[in-house]
Short mmCIF file of C-alpha atoms in Angstrom, two decimals:
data_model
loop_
_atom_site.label_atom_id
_atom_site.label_comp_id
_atom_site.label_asym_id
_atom_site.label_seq_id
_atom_site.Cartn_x
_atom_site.Cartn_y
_atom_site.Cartn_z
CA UNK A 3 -28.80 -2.56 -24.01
CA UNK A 4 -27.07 -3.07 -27.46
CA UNK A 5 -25.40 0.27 -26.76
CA UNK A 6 -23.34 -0.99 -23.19
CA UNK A 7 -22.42 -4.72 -25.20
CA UNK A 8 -20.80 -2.47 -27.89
CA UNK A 9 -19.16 -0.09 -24.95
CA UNK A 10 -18.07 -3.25 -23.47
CA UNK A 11 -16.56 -4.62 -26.64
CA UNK A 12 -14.45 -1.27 -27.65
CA UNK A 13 -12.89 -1.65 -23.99
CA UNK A 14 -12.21 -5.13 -24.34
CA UNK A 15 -10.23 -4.73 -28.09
CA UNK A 16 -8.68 -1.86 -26.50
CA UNK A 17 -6.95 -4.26 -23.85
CA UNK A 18 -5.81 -6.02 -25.92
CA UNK A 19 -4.71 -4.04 -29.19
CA UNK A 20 -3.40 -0.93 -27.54
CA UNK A 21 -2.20 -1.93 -23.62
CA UNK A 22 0.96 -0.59 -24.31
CA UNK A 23 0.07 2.51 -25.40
CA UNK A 24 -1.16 3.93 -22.02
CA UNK A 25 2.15 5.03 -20.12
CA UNK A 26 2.30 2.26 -17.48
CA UNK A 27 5.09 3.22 -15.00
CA UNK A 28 8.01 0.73 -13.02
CA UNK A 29 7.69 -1.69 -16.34
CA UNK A 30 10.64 -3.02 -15.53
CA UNK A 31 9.41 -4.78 -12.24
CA UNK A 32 7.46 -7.67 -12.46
CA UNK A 33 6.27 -11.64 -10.21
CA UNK A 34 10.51 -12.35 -9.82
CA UNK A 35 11.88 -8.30 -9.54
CA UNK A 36 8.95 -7.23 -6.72
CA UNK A 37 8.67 -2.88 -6.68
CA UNK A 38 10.90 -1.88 -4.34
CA UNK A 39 8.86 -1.46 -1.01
CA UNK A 40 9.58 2.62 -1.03
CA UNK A 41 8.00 2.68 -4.54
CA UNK A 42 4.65 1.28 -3.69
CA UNK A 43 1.57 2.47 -4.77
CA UNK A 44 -0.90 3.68 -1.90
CA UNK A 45 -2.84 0.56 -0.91
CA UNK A 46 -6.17 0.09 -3.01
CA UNK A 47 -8.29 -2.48 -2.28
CA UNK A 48 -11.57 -3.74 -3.92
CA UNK A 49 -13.44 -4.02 -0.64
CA UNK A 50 -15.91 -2.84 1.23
CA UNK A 51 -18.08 -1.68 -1.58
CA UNK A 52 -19.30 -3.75 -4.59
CA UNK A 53 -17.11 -1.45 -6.64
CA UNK A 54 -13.89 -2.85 -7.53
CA UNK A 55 -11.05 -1.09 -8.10
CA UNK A 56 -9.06 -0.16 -11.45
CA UNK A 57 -5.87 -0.32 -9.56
CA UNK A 58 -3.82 -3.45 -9.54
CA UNK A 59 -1.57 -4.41 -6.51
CA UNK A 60 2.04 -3.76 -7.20
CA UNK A 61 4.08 -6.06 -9.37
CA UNK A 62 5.57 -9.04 -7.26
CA UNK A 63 3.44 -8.48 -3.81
CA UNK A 64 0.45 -10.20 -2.22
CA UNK A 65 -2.55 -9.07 -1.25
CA UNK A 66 -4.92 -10.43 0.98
CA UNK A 67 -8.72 -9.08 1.77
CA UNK A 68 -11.87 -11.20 3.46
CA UNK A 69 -15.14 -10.68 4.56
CA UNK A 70 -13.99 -12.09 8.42
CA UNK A 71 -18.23 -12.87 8.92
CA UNK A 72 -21.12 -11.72 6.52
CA UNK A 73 -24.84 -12.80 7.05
CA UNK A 74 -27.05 -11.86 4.01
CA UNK A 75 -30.55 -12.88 3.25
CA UNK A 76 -32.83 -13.29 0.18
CA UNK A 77 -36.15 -13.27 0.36
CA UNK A 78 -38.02 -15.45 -2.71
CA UNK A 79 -41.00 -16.50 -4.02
CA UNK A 80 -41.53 -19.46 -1.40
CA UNK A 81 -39.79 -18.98 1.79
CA UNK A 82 -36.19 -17.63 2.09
CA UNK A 83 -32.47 -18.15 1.68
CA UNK A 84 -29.87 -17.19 4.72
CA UNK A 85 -26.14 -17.88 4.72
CA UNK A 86 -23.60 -16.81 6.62
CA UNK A 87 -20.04 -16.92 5.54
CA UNK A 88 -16.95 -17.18 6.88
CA UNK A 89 -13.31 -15.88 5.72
CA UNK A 90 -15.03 -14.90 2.49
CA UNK A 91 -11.20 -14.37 0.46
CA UNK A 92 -9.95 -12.76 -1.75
CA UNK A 93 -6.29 -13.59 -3.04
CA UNK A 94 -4.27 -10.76 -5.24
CA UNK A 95 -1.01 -11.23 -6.73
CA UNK A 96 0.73 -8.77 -9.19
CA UNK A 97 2.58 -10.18 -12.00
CA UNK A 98 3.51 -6.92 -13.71
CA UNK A 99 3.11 -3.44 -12.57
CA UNK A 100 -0.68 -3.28 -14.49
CA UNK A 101 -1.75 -7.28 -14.15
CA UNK A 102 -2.98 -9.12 -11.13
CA UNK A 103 -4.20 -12.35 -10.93
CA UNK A 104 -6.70 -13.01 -8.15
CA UNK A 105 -8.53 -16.06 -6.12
CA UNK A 106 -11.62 -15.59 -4.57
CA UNK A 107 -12.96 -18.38 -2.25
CA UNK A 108 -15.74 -19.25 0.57
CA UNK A 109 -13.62 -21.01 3.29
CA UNK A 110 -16.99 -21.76 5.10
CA UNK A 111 -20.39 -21.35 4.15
CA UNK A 112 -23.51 -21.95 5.85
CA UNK A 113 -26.94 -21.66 4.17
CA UNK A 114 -30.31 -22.01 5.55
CA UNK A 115 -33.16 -22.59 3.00
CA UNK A 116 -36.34 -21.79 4.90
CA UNK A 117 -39.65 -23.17 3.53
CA UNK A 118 -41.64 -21.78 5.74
CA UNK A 119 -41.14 -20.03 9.24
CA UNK A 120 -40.01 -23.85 11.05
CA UNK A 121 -38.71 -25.78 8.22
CA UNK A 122 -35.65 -25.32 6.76
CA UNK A 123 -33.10 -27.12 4.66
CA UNK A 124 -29.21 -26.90 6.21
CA UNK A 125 -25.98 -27.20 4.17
CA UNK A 126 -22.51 -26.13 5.43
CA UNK A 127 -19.11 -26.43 3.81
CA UNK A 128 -16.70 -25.20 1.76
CA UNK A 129 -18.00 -22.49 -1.22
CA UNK A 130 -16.86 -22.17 -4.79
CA UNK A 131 -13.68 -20.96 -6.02
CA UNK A 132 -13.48 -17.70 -8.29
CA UNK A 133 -10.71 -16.41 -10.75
CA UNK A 134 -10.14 -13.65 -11.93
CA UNK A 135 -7.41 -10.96 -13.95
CA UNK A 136 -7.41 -7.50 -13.48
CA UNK A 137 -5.70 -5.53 -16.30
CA UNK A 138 -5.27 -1.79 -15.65
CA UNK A 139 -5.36 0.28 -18.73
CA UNK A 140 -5.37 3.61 -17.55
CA UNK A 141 -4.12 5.55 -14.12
CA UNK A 142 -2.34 3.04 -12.14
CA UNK A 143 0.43 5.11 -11.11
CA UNK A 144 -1.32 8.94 -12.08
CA UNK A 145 -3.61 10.78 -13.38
CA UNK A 146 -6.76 11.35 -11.62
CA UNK A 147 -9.03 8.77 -13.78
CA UNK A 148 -8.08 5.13 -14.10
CA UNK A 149 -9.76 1.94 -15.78
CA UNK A 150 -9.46 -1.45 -15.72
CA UNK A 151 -10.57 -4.86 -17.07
CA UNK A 152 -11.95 -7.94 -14.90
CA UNK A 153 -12.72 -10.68 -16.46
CA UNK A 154 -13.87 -13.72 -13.96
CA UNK A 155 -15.06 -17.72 -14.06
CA UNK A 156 -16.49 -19.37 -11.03
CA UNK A 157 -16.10 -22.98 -10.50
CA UNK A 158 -18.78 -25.15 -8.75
CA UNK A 159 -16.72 -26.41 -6.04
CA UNK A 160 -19.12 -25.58 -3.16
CA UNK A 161 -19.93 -28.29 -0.99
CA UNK A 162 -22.46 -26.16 0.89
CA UNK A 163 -24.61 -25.54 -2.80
CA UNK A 164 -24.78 -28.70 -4.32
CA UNK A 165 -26.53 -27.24 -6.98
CA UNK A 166 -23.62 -24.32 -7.92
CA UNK A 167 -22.52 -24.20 -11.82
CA UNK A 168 -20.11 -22.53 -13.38
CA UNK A 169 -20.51 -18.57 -13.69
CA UNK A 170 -18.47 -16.02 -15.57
CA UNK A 171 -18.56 -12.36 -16.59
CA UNK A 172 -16.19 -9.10 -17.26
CA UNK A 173 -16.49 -6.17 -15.31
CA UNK A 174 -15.05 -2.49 -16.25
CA UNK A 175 -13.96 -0.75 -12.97
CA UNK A 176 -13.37 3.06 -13.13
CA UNK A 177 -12.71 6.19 -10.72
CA UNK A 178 -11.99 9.65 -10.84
CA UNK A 179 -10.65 11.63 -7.95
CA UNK A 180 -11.49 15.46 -7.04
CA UNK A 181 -10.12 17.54 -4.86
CA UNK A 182 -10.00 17.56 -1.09
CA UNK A 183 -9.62 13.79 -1.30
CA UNK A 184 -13.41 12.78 -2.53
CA UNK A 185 -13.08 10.04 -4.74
CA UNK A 186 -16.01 8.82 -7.25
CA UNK A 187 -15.94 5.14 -8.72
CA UNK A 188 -18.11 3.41 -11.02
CA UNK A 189 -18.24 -0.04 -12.91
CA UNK A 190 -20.37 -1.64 -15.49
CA UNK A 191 -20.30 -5.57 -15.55
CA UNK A 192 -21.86 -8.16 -17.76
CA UNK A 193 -22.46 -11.86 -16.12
CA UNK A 194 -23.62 -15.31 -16.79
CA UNK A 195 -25.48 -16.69 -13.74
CA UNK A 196 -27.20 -19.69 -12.58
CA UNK A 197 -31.03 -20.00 -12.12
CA UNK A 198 -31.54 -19.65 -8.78
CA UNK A 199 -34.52 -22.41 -9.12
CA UNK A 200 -33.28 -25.29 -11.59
CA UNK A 201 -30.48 -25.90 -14.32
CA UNK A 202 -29.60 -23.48 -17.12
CA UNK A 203 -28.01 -19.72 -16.73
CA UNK A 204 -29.29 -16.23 -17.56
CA UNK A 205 -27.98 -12.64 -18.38
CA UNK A 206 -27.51 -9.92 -16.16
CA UNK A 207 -26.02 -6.36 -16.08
CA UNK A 208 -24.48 -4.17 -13.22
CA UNK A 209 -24.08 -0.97 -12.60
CA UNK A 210 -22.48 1.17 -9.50
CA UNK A 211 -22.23 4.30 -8.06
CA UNK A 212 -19.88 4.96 -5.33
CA UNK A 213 -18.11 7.95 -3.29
CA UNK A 214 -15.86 8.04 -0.59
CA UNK A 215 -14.12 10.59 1.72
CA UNK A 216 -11.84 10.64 4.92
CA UNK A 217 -13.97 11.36 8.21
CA UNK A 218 -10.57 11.62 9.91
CA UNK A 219 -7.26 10.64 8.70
CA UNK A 220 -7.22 7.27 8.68
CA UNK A 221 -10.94 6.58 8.90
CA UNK A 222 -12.87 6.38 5.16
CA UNK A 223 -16.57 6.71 4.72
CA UNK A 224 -18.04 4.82 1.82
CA UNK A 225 -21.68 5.43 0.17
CA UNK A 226 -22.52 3.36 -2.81
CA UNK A 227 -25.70 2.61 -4.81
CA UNK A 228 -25.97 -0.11 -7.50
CA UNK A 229 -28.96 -2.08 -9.71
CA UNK A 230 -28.93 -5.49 -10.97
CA UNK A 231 -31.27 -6.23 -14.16
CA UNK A 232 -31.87 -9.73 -15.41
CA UNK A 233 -32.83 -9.84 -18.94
CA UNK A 234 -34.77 -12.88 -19.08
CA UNK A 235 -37.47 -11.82 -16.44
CA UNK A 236 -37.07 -7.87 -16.95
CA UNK A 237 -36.46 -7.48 -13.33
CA UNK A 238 -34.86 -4.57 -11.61
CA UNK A 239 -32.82 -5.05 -8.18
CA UNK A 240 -31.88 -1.80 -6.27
CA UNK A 241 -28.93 -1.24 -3.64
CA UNK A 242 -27.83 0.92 -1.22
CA UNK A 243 -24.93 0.61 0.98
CA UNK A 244 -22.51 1.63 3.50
CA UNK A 245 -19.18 1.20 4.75
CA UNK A 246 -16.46 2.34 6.78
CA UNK A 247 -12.67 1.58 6.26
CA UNK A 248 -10.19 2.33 8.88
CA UNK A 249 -6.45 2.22 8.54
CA UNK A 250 -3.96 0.46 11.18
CA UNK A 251 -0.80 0.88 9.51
CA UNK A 252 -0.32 1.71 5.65
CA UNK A 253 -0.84 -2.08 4.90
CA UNK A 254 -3.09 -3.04 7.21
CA UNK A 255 -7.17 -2.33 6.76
CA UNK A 256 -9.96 -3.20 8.56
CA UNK A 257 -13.40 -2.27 7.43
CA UNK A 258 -17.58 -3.02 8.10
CA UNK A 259 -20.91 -2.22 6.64
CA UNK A 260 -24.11 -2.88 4.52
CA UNK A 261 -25.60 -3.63 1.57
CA UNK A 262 -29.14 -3.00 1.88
CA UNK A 263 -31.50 -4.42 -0.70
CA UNK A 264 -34.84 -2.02 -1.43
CA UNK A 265 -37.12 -4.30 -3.47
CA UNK A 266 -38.19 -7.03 -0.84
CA UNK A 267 -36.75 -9.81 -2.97
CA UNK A 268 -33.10 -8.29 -3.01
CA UNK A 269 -30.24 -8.93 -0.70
CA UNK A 270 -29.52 -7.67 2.68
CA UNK A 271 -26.17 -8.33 3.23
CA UNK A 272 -23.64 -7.19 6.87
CA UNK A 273 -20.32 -7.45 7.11
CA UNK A 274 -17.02 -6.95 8.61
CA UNK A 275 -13.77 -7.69 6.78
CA UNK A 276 -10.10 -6.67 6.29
CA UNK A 277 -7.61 -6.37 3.64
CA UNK A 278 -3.50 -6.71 4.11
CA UNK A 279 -0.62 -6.43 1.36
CA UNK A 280 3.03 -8.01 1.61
#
C-alpha cells in the first residue's frame, strides 16, 4: 500500500511543478473568452460508470449531469440501509481549457434504516454538497492516453443524514483508447470517510476497471468492475456494473444501469441519469 501513496504523491507534485509542460491546446480561451462552439471537444462526461473522466469540459461552458432516480441498498451487520435519491447533480464549469471546477449535490434524499423486516427509521431531505477540481495533465485535446487530478471535500449539509461529516479524497482518472472505438479507463483514489456506525473517519482505497464500445452509433455500452478496501477493518468490497449511454444530439445524453455489489454487505445501486453541456 506504501507503493500507490508514493504513486499518488509523484502525480500530485507533477500537477503542480510541471502542468505546463504537457502541450495543453486553445490556452488562450478561458471562464470570460468561452472555446468557440466549432472548437469543442467531443462531449465527455464522468457518468454512468464510477470511473471519472480525465477530460475537463471546455474552457468557459457548463456542464450539467444527474442521476434523474437511483435506489441503492446496503446490507449491514443489523438490519439494512435503503435510499433513494433524486436529481443526484453534478455541476461542471471550465475555467481554462485543462481546469474545471465542479458541484456535486443530493437535491432529495430519502433513506430508510431498517432494523428489522417492520421497523424502520425515515429521514428525507436535502443531501450534502461536494466540491471538487479536475486538472487534466495529459490528453485533453490528443493523444490516445490522458490523466487527470480530482481532488474533492464533502460538506455535511444533508438534512436527510444527520449524522454526515466532512469527507475528502483525490482521485487519478486515466484512459487509453484503441482502435475501432474501444476505449479502456481506469482510476485509483484515496479517501477519508465517515464510520458508518459512530463519530471518527477511516481510510480507504479505490480502484476501477472500465471498457466501453458503440453498439450502434449513438448508443454506448459500458462494463466496469471496481474494489473498495478499508484499511482499518481489512475488508474487501467487489463491483460489477453496467451501463448504457445513448446520444440525442451531440450535447445531449441520457444514460441507465447498475452497480451490483458481490459480497452481501456491498451496494446494489440502479439508476437512470443524463448529462447536458452549454
Amino acid at each position: 500500500m506504501k507503493t500507490l501513496y508514493n504513486i499518488i504523491l509523484i502525480l500530485a507534485l507533477l500537477s503542480v511543478v510541471n502542468i505546463g509542460a504537457f502541450g495543453q491546446q486553445k490556452t488562450c480561451y478561458h471562464l470570460f473568452r468561452p472555446v468557440p462552439g466549432d472548437s469543442l471537444r467531443e462531449m465527455e462526461t464522468d457518468r454512468p460508470d464510477v470511473t471519472e473522466s480525465p477530460q475537463t469540459i471546455d474552457a468557459g461552458h457548463f456542464q450539467f449531469e444527474t442521476d434523474l432516480v437511483r435506489f441503492q441498498r446496503e446490507n449491514r451487520n443489523a438490519g439494512r440501509s435503503d435510499e433513494y435519491l433524486f436529481n443526484l447533480a453534478n455541476i461542471k464549469l471550465g475555467l481554462t481549457n485543462s481546469t474545471a471546477i465542479q458541484l456535486t449535490f443530493e437535491s432529495f434524499v430519502v433513506k430508510k434504516d431498517f432494523n428489522t423486516e417492520s421497523s424502520f427509521d425515515r429521514n428525507s431531505g436535502s443531501g450534502d454538497l461536494t466540491l471538487r477540481l479536475k486538472q487534466n495533465l495529459l490528453g485533453n485535446d490528443k493523444g490516445k492516453f490522458a490523466i487527470a487530478l480530482l481532488p474533492y471535500v464533502k460538506f455535511p449539509t444533508s438534512r436527510a443524514d444527520r449524522e454526515s461529516q466532512y469527507e475528502g479524497g483525490i482521485i487519478i482518472p486515466m484512459s487509453i483508447k484503441f482502435g475501432n472505438d474501444w476505449k479502456l479507463g481506469f482510476q485509483v483514489e484515496a479517501d477519508r470517510l465517515q464510520e458508518e456506525e459512530g463519530s471518527g473517519h477511516h481510510n480507504q482505497i479505490l480502484q476501477t476497471l472500465t471498457v466501453s464500445h458503440p453498439l450502434t452509433k449513438k448508443l454506448d455500452g459500458i462494463i466496469e468492475t471496481y474494489y473498495t478496501y478499508e484499511f482499518k477493518d481489512n475488508h474487501l468490497k467487489n463491483f460489477l456494473n453496467a451501463a448504457l449511454q445513448y446520444e440525442l444530439s451531440k450535447d445531449l445524453l441520457i444514460d441507465g444501469g447498475l452497480n451490483y455489489g458481490v459480497q452481501h454487505d456491498a451496494r446494489k445501486s440502479y439508476f437512470v441519469g443524463l448529462s447536458f453541456r452549454l
